[in-house]
Short mmCIF file of N, CA, C and O in Angstrom, two decimals:
data_model
loop_
_atom_site.label_atom_id
_atom_site.label_comp_id
_atom_site.label_asym_id
_atom_site.label_seq_id
_atom_site.Cartn_x
_atom_site.Cartn_y
_atom_site.Cartn_z
N MET T 869 0.87 -1.37 -0.11
CA MET T 869 0.03 0.09 0.03
C MET T 869 0.94 1.42 -0.08
O MET T 869 1.71 1.48 0.87
N SER T 870 0.71 2.14 -0.86
CA SER T 870 1.39 3.37 -1.01
C SER T 870 1.14 4.31 -0.02
O SER T 870 0.12 4.26 0.80
N PHE T 871 2.09 5.31 0.34
CA PHE T 871 1.58 6.16 1.26
C PHE T 871 0.62 7.11 0.90
O PHE T 871 -0.34 7.22 1.82
N LEU T 872 0.25 7.53 -0.19
CA LEU T 872 -0.96 8.32 -0.70
C LEU T 872 -2.16 7.48 -0.42
O LEU T 872 -3.14 8.10 0.21
N GLU T 873 -2.09 6.24 -0.83
CA GLU T 873 -3.25 5.25 -0.50
C GLU T 873 -3.62 5.30 1.18
O GLU T 873 -4.84 5.32 1.51
N LYS T 874 -2.66 5.24 1.93
CA LYS T 874 -2.69 5.12 3.44
C LYS T 874 -3.45 6.44 3.70
O LYS T 874 -4.17 6.26 4.67
N GLN T 875 -2.97 7.52 3.32
CA GLN T 875 -3.34 8.75 3.75
C GLN T 875 -5.00 8.93 3.45
O GLN T 875 -5.70 9.60 4.18
N LEU T 876 -5.33 8.58 2.19
CA LEU T 876 -6.66 8.88 1.83
C LEU T 876 -7.68 7.86 2.33
O LEU T 876 -8.89 8.00 2.16
N GLU T 877 -7.18 6.72 2.79
CA GLU T 877 -8.33 5.68 3.40
C GLU T 877 -8.77 6.32 4.85
O GLU T 877 -9.95 6.02 5.00
N ASP T 878 -7.88 6.80 5.59
CA ASP T 878 -8.40 7.21 6.86
C ASP T 878 -9.07 8.46 6.76
O ASP T 878 -8.43 9.61 6.39
N PRO T 879 -10.47 8.67 7.33
CA PRO T 879 -11.08 10.06 7.17
C PRO T 879 -10.31 11.36 7.80
O PRO T 879 -10.57 12.40 7.49
N VAL T 880 -9.93 10.77 8.89
CA VAL T 880 -9.17 12.01 9.98
C VAL T 880 -7.93 12.55 9.08
O VAL T 880 -7.67 13.56 8.86
N ARG T 881 -7.09 11.48 8.67
CA ARG T 881 -5.99 11.85 7.67
C ARG T 881 -6.41 12.66 6.51
O ARG T 881 -5.63 13.56 6.09
N LEU T 882 -7.43 12.17 5.90
CA LEU T 882 -7.99 12.82 4.67
C LEU T 882 -8.22 14.34 4.90
O LEU T 882 -7.87 15.26 4.28
N LYS T 883 -9.07 14.54 5.99
CA LYS T 883 -9.28 15.85 6.46
C LYS T 883 -8.15 16.69 6.54
O LYS T 883 -8.08 17.93 6.21
N ARG T 884 -7.14 16.20 7.50
CA ARG T 884 -5.89 16.70 7.62
C ARG T 884 -5.30 17.15 6.43
O ARG T 884 -4.62 18.30 6.15
N LEU T 885 -5.13 16.35 5.44
CA LEU T 885 -4.59 16.58 4.08
C LEU T 885 -5.33 17.70 3.47
O LEU T 885 -4.70 18.60 2.89
N LYS T 886 -6.66 17.58 3.47
CA LYS T 886 -7.19 18.75 2.80
C LYS T 886 -7.12 20.22 3.58
O LYS T 886 -6.77 21.10 2.60
N VAL T 887 -6.83 20.15 4.74
CA VAL T 887 -6.72 21.41 5.35
C VAL T 887 -5.27 22.03 5.01
O VAL T 887 -5.09 23.10 4.67
N TRP T 888 -4.29 20.89 4.94
CA TRP T 888 -2.96 21.55 4.62
C TRP T 888 -2.87 21.93 3.06
O TRP T 888 -2.09 22.84 2.77
N PHE T 889 -3.64 21.27 2.29
CA PHE T 889 -3.71 21.55 0.93
C PHE T 889 -4.31 23.05 0.70
O PHE T 889 -3.75 23.85 0.05
N TYR T 890 -5.49 23.23 1.43
CA TYR T 890 -6.09 24.49 1.37
C TYR T 890 -5.16 25.62 2.00
O TYR T 890 -5.29 26.68 1.35
N VAL T 891 -4.53 25.40 3.19
CA VAL T 891 -3.56 26.45 3.57
C VAL T 891 -2.49 26.77 2.74
O VAL T 891 -2.09 28.08 2.34
N ALA T 892 -1.92 25.60 2.03
CA ALA T 892 -0.85 26.02 0.91
C ALA T 892 -1.53 26.80 -0.08
O ALA T 892 -0.61 27.68 -0.73
N LEU T 893 -2.55 26.49 -0.76
CA LEU T 893 -3.15 27.38 -1.55
C LEU T 893 -3.44 28.74 -1.38
O LEU T 893 -3.13 29.78 -2.02
N ALA T 894 -3.73 29.04 0.03
CA ALA T 894 -4.12 30.31 0.58
C ALA T 894 -2.58 30.97 0.63
O ALA T 894 -2.50 32.21 0.15
N VAL T 895 -1.60 30.53 1.04
CA VAL T 895 -0.18 30.96 1.10
C VAL T 895 0.19 31.48 -0.25
O VAL T 895 0.83 32.56 -0.36
N ILE T 896 -0.12 30.50 -1.30
CA ILE T 896 0.54 30.72 -2.76
C ILE T 896 -0.27 32.16 -3.22
O ILE T 896 0.23 33.02 -3.86
N ALA T 897 -1.64 32.09 -2.95
CA ALA T 897 -2.49 33.28 -3.41
C ALA T 897 -2.03 34.41 -2.76
O ALA T 897 -2.05 35.43 -3.34
N LEU T 898 -1.55 34.39 -1.47
CA LEU T 898 -1.13 35.52 -0.93
C LEU T 898 0.00 36.03 -1.31
O LEU T 898 0.42 37.37 -1.41
N ALA T 899 0.99 35.37 -1.68
CA ALA T 899 2.42 35.47 -2.05
C ALA T 899 2.17 36.18 -3.46
O ALA T 899 2.90 37.01 -3.89
N GLU T 900 1.16 35.61 -4.35
CA GLU T 900 0.79 36.45 -5.66
C GLU T 900 0.53 37.98 -5.56
O GLU T 900 0.83 38.42 -6.44
N PHE T 901 0.04 38.18 -4.32
CA PHE T 901 -0.24 39.57 -4.17
C PHE T 901 0.80 40.18 -3.73
O PHE T 901 0.96 41.46 -4.19
N VAL T 902 1.51 39.78 -2.60
CA VAL T 902 2.42 40.42 -1.73
C VAL T 902 3.84 40.52 -2.63
O VAL T 902 4.33 41.62 -2.65
N LEU T 903 4.38 39.41 -3.27
CA LEU T 903 5.66 39.34 -3.70
C LEU T 903 5.95 40.22 -4.82
O LEU T 903 7.10 40.99 -4.74
N PRO T 904 5.05 40.29 -5.77
CA PRO T 904 5.52 41.61 -6.93
C PRO T 904 5.56 43.01 -6.23
O PRO T 904 6.34 43.75 -6.72
N ARG T 905 4.93 43.40 -5.24
CA ARG T 905 4.97 44.73 -4.49
C ARG T 905 6.56 44.89 -3.84
O ARG T 905 6.96 45.87 -3.79
N LEU T 906 6.94 43.70 -3.22
CA LEU T 906 8.22 43.67 -2.43
C LEU T 906 9.29 43.50 -3.42
O LEU T 906 10.37 44.32 -3.02
N MET T 907 9.09 42.93 -4.58
CA MET T 907 10.23 42.62 -5.43
C MET T 907 10.24 43.85 -6.42
O MET T 907 11.44 43.77 -7.00
N HIS T 908 9.62 44.76 -6.43
CA HIS T 908 9.58 45.71 -7.37
C HIS T 908 9.78 45.27 -8.74
O HIS T 908 10.72 45.52 -9.44
N ALA T 909 8.90 44.57 -9.26
CA ALA T 909 9.03 43.90 -10.65
C ALA T 909 9.21 44.77 -11.56
O ALA T 909 9.00 46.10 -11.49
N ALA T 910 9.55 44.50 -12.76
CA ALA T 910 9.92 45.39 -13.83
C ALA T 910 8.58 46.04 -14.48
O ALA T 910 7.42 45.72 -14.32
N GLU T 911 8.90 47.19 -15.05
CA GLU T 911 7.73 47.99 -15.79
C GLU T 911 7.05 46.81 -16.82
O GLU T 911 7.59 46.38 -17.51
N ALA T 912 5.55 46.99 -16.51
CA ALA T 912 4.79 45.97 -17.42
C ALA T 912 4.51 46.79 -18.97
O ALA T 912 4.61 47.98 -19.06
N GLU T 913 4.47 45.89 -19.86
CA GLU T 913 4.32 46.61 -21.17
C GLU T 913 2.82 46.73 -21.33
O GLU T 913 2.49 47.86 -22.15
N PHE T 914 1.71 46.12 -20.83
CA PHE T 914 0.49 46.21 -20.95
C PHE T 914 -0.20 46.49 -19.67
O PHE T 914 0.23 46.00 -18.48
N TRP T 915 -1.19 47.04 -19.72
CA TRP T 915 -2.07 47.69 -18.24
C TRP T 915 -2.51 46.38 -17.63
O TRP T 915 -2.24 46.31 -16.39
N PHE T 916 -2.82 45.38 -18.18
CA PHE T 916 -3.37 44.17 -17.44
C PHE T 916 -2.33 43.38 -16.71
O PHE T 916 -2.57 42.52 -16.03
N GLU T 917 -1.02 43.46 -17.08
CA GLU T 917 0.04 42.72 -16.40
C GLU T 917 0.28 43.22 -15.07
O GLU T 917 1.09 42.72 -14.44
N ASP T 918 -0.27 44.67 -14.74
CA ASP T 918 -0.20 45.21 -13.30
C ASP T 918 -1.23 44.65 -12.59
O ASP T 918 -1.28 44.85 -11.44
N LEU T 919 -2.24 43.99 -13.07
CA LEU T 919 -3.26 43.52 -12.16
C LEU T 919 -2.66 42.23 -11.05
O LEU T 919 -1.92 41.35 -11.43
N PRO T 920 -3.10 42.29 -9.99
CA PRO T 920 -2.68 41.25 -8.95
C PRO T 920 -3.10 39.98 -9.61
O PRO T 920 -4.21 39.76 -10.05
N ALA T 921 -2.26 38.89 -9.34
CA ALA T 921 -2.55 37.60 -9.80
C ALA T 921 -2.83 37.53 -11.20
O ALA T 921 -3.51 36.45 -11.55
N TRP T 922 -2.30 38.30 -12.13
CA TRP T 922 -2.62 38.23 -13.53
C TRP T 922 -2.32 36.86 -14.07
O TRP T 922 -2.90 36.36 -14.80
N GLU T 923 -1.16 36.34 -13.76
CA GLU T 923 -0.46 35.24 -14.36
C GLU T 923 -1.31 34.14 -13.99
O GLU T 923 -1.46 32.99 -14.68
N SER T 924 -1.81 34.12 -12.65
CA SER T 924 -2.48 32.93 -12.18
C SER T 924 -3.87 32.87 -12.81
O SER T 924 -4.56 31.96 -13.27
N ILE T 925 -4.50 34.21 -13.08
CA ILE T 925 -5.85 34.21 -13.61
C ILE T 925 -5.74 33.67 -15.21
O ILE T 925 -6.49 32.98 -15.82
N TYR T 926 -4.79 34.08 -15.69
CA TYR T 926 -4.32 33.92 -17.16
C TYR T 926 -4.20 32.25 -17.34
O TYR T 926 -4.82 31.55 -18.34
N GLY T 927 -3.48 31.70 -16.33
CA GLY T 927 -3.39 30.31 -16.51
C GLY T 927 -4.70 29.42 -16.35
O GLY T 927 -4.72 28.63 -17.04
N LEU T 928 -5.30 29.94 -15.32
CA LEU T 928 -6.48 29.14 -15.16
C LEU T 928 -7.52 29.42 -16.29
O LEU T 928 -8.08 28.22 -16.86
N ILE T 929 -7.67 30.55 -16.83
CA ILE T 929 -8.59 30.74 -17.81
C ILE T 929 -7.98 29.82 -19.42
O ILE T 929 -8.83 29.22 -19.89
N SER T 930 -6.65 29.90 -19.40
CA SER T 930 -6.14 29.11 -20.57
C SER T 930 -6.31 27.56 -20.35
O SER T 930 -6.64 27.02 -21.40
N CYS T 931 -6.33 27.24 -19.20
CA CYS T 931 -6.46 25.54 -18.95
C CYS T 931 -7.84 25.34 -19.26
O CYS T 931 -8.16 24.38 -19.96
N VAL T 932 -8.75 26.33 -18.82
CA VAL T 932 -10.32 25.82 -19.03
C VAL T 932 -10.69 25.72 -20.59
O VAL T 932 -11.22 24.99 -20.99
N VAL T 933 -10.20 26.99 -21.41
CA VAL T 933 -10.35 26.92 -22.80
C VAL T 933 -9.66 25.62 -23.43
O VAL T 933 -10.26 25.14 -24.24
N ILE T 934 -8.49 25.28 -22.92
CA ILE T 934 -7.94 24.06 -23.52
C ILE T 934 -8.99 22.86 -23.17
O ILE T 934 -9.11 22.01 -24.22
N ILE T 935 -9.18 22.77 -21.94
CA ILE T 935 -10.07 21.58 -21.64
C ILE T 935 -11.40 21.56 -22.56
O ILE T 935 -11.79 20.50 -22.83
N LEU T 936 -12.19 22.63 -22.42
CA LEU T 936 -13.24 22.55 -23.19
C LEU T 936 -13.17 22.79 -24.56
O LEU T 936 -13.91 22.12 -25.24
N GLY T 937 -12.04 23.21 -25.31
CA GLY T 937 -11.83 22.93 -26.53
C GLY T 937 -11.66 21.73 -26.97
O GLY T 937 -12.24 21.19 -27.90
N SER T 938 -10.85 20.83 -26.20
CA SER T 938 -10.55 19.60 -26.38
C SER T 938 -11.78 18.60 -26.32
O SER T 938 -12.00 17.71 -26.95
N LYS T 939 -12.58 18.75 -25.39
CA LYS T 939 -13.93 18.28 -25.41
C LYS T 939 -14.87 18.50 -26.54
O LYS T 939 -15.50 17.57 -27.06
N LEU T 940 -14.86 19.74 -26.91
CA LEU T 940 -15.66 19.96 -28.09
C LEU T 940 -15.16 19.14 -29.30
O LEU T 940 -16.02 18.78 -30.01
N LEU T 941 -14.12 19.44 -29.52
CA LEU T 941 -13.34 18.62 -30.61
C LEU T 941 -13.46 17.16 -30.61
O LEU T 941 -13.81 16.63 -31.54
N GLY T 942 -13.42 16.54 -29.48
CA GLY T 942 -13.69 15.25 -29.17
C GLY T 942 -15.04 14.81 -29.68
O GLY T 942 -15.57 13.85 -30.23
N LYS T 943 -15.97 15.47 -29.13
CA LYS T 943 -17.62 15.41 -29.54
C LYS T 943 -17.90 15.58 -30.90
O LYS T 943 -18.53 14.71 -31.37
N LEU T 944 -17.41 16.64 -31.51
CA LEU T 944 -17.65 17.10 -32.85
C LEU T 944 -16.84 16.22 -34.06
O LEU T 944 -17.51 15.81 -35.09
N TRP T 945 -15.55 15.82 -33.69
CA TRP T 945 -14.80 15.44 -34.66
C TRP T 945 -14.32 14.03 -34.58
O TRP T 945 -14.37 12.96 -35.31
N LEU T 946 -13.89 13.65 -33.30
CA LEU T 946 -13.03 12.29 -33.10
C LEU T 946 -14.17 11.23 -32.71
O LEU T 946 -13.94 10.15 -32.94
N MET T 947 -15.12 11.40 -31.83
CA MET T 947 -16.08 10.43 -31.43
C MET T 947 -16.89 10.00 -32.60
O MET T 947 -17.41 10.55 -33.40
N LYS T 948 -17.24 8.59 -32.47
CA LYS T 948 -17.99 7.81 -33.44
C LYS T 948 -19.39 7.49 -32.91
O LYS T 948 -19.25 7.35 -31.67
N PRO T 949 -20.35 7.25 -33.57
CA PRO T 949 -21.50 6.51 -32.82
C PRO T 949 -21.47 5.16 -32.29
O PRO T 949 -20.39 4.83 -32.77
N GLU T 950 -22.19 4.84 -31.51
CA GLU T 950 -22.08 3.59 -30.80
C GLU T 950 -22.07 2.54 -31.88
O GLU T 950 -21.15 1.51 -31.66
N ASP T 951 -22.59 2.60 -32.63
CA ASP T 951 -23.03 1.59 -33.70
C ASP T 951 -22.06 1.47 -34.77
O ASP T 951 -22.37 1.18 -36.06
N TYR T 952 -20.94 2.21 -34.88
CA TYR T 952 -20.26 2.56 -36.14
C TYR T 952 -19.75 1.35 -36.61
O TYR T 952 -19.60 1.23 -37.67
N TYR T 953 -18.98 0.46 -35.72
CA TYR T 953 -18.41 -0.62 -36.32
C TYR T 953 -19.44 -1.85 -36.59
O TYR T 953 -19.10 -2.78 -37.08
N ASP T 954 -20.65 -1.70 -36.22
CA ASP T 954 -21.74 -2.80 -36.27
C ASP T 954 -22.30 -2.61 -37.99
O ASP T 954 -23.10 -3.45 -38.20
N ARG T 955 -22.13 -1.56 -38.60
CA ARG T 955 -22.50 -1.40 -39.83
C ARG T 955 -22.00 -2.40 -40.81
O ARG T 955 -21.10 -2.71 -40.91
#
């Protein structure tokens, strides 16, 4: 049994793991707002690059577009009807 399987089987450990995961996410999100102000990042070329957490928002939107686009491509072009090979 692997370490992760052992952690996920016990409800108490799973809850503790979730709490630590959400704490880590909160720290990363806070760092996204604070660190650019402390490090004095270079001048941005476009206005939206100065928005707090721009890179994270852009990455999230990009991933959602890729996933939805691939699902749409699969439905419209790649998938065949269930009886395709029975003809």
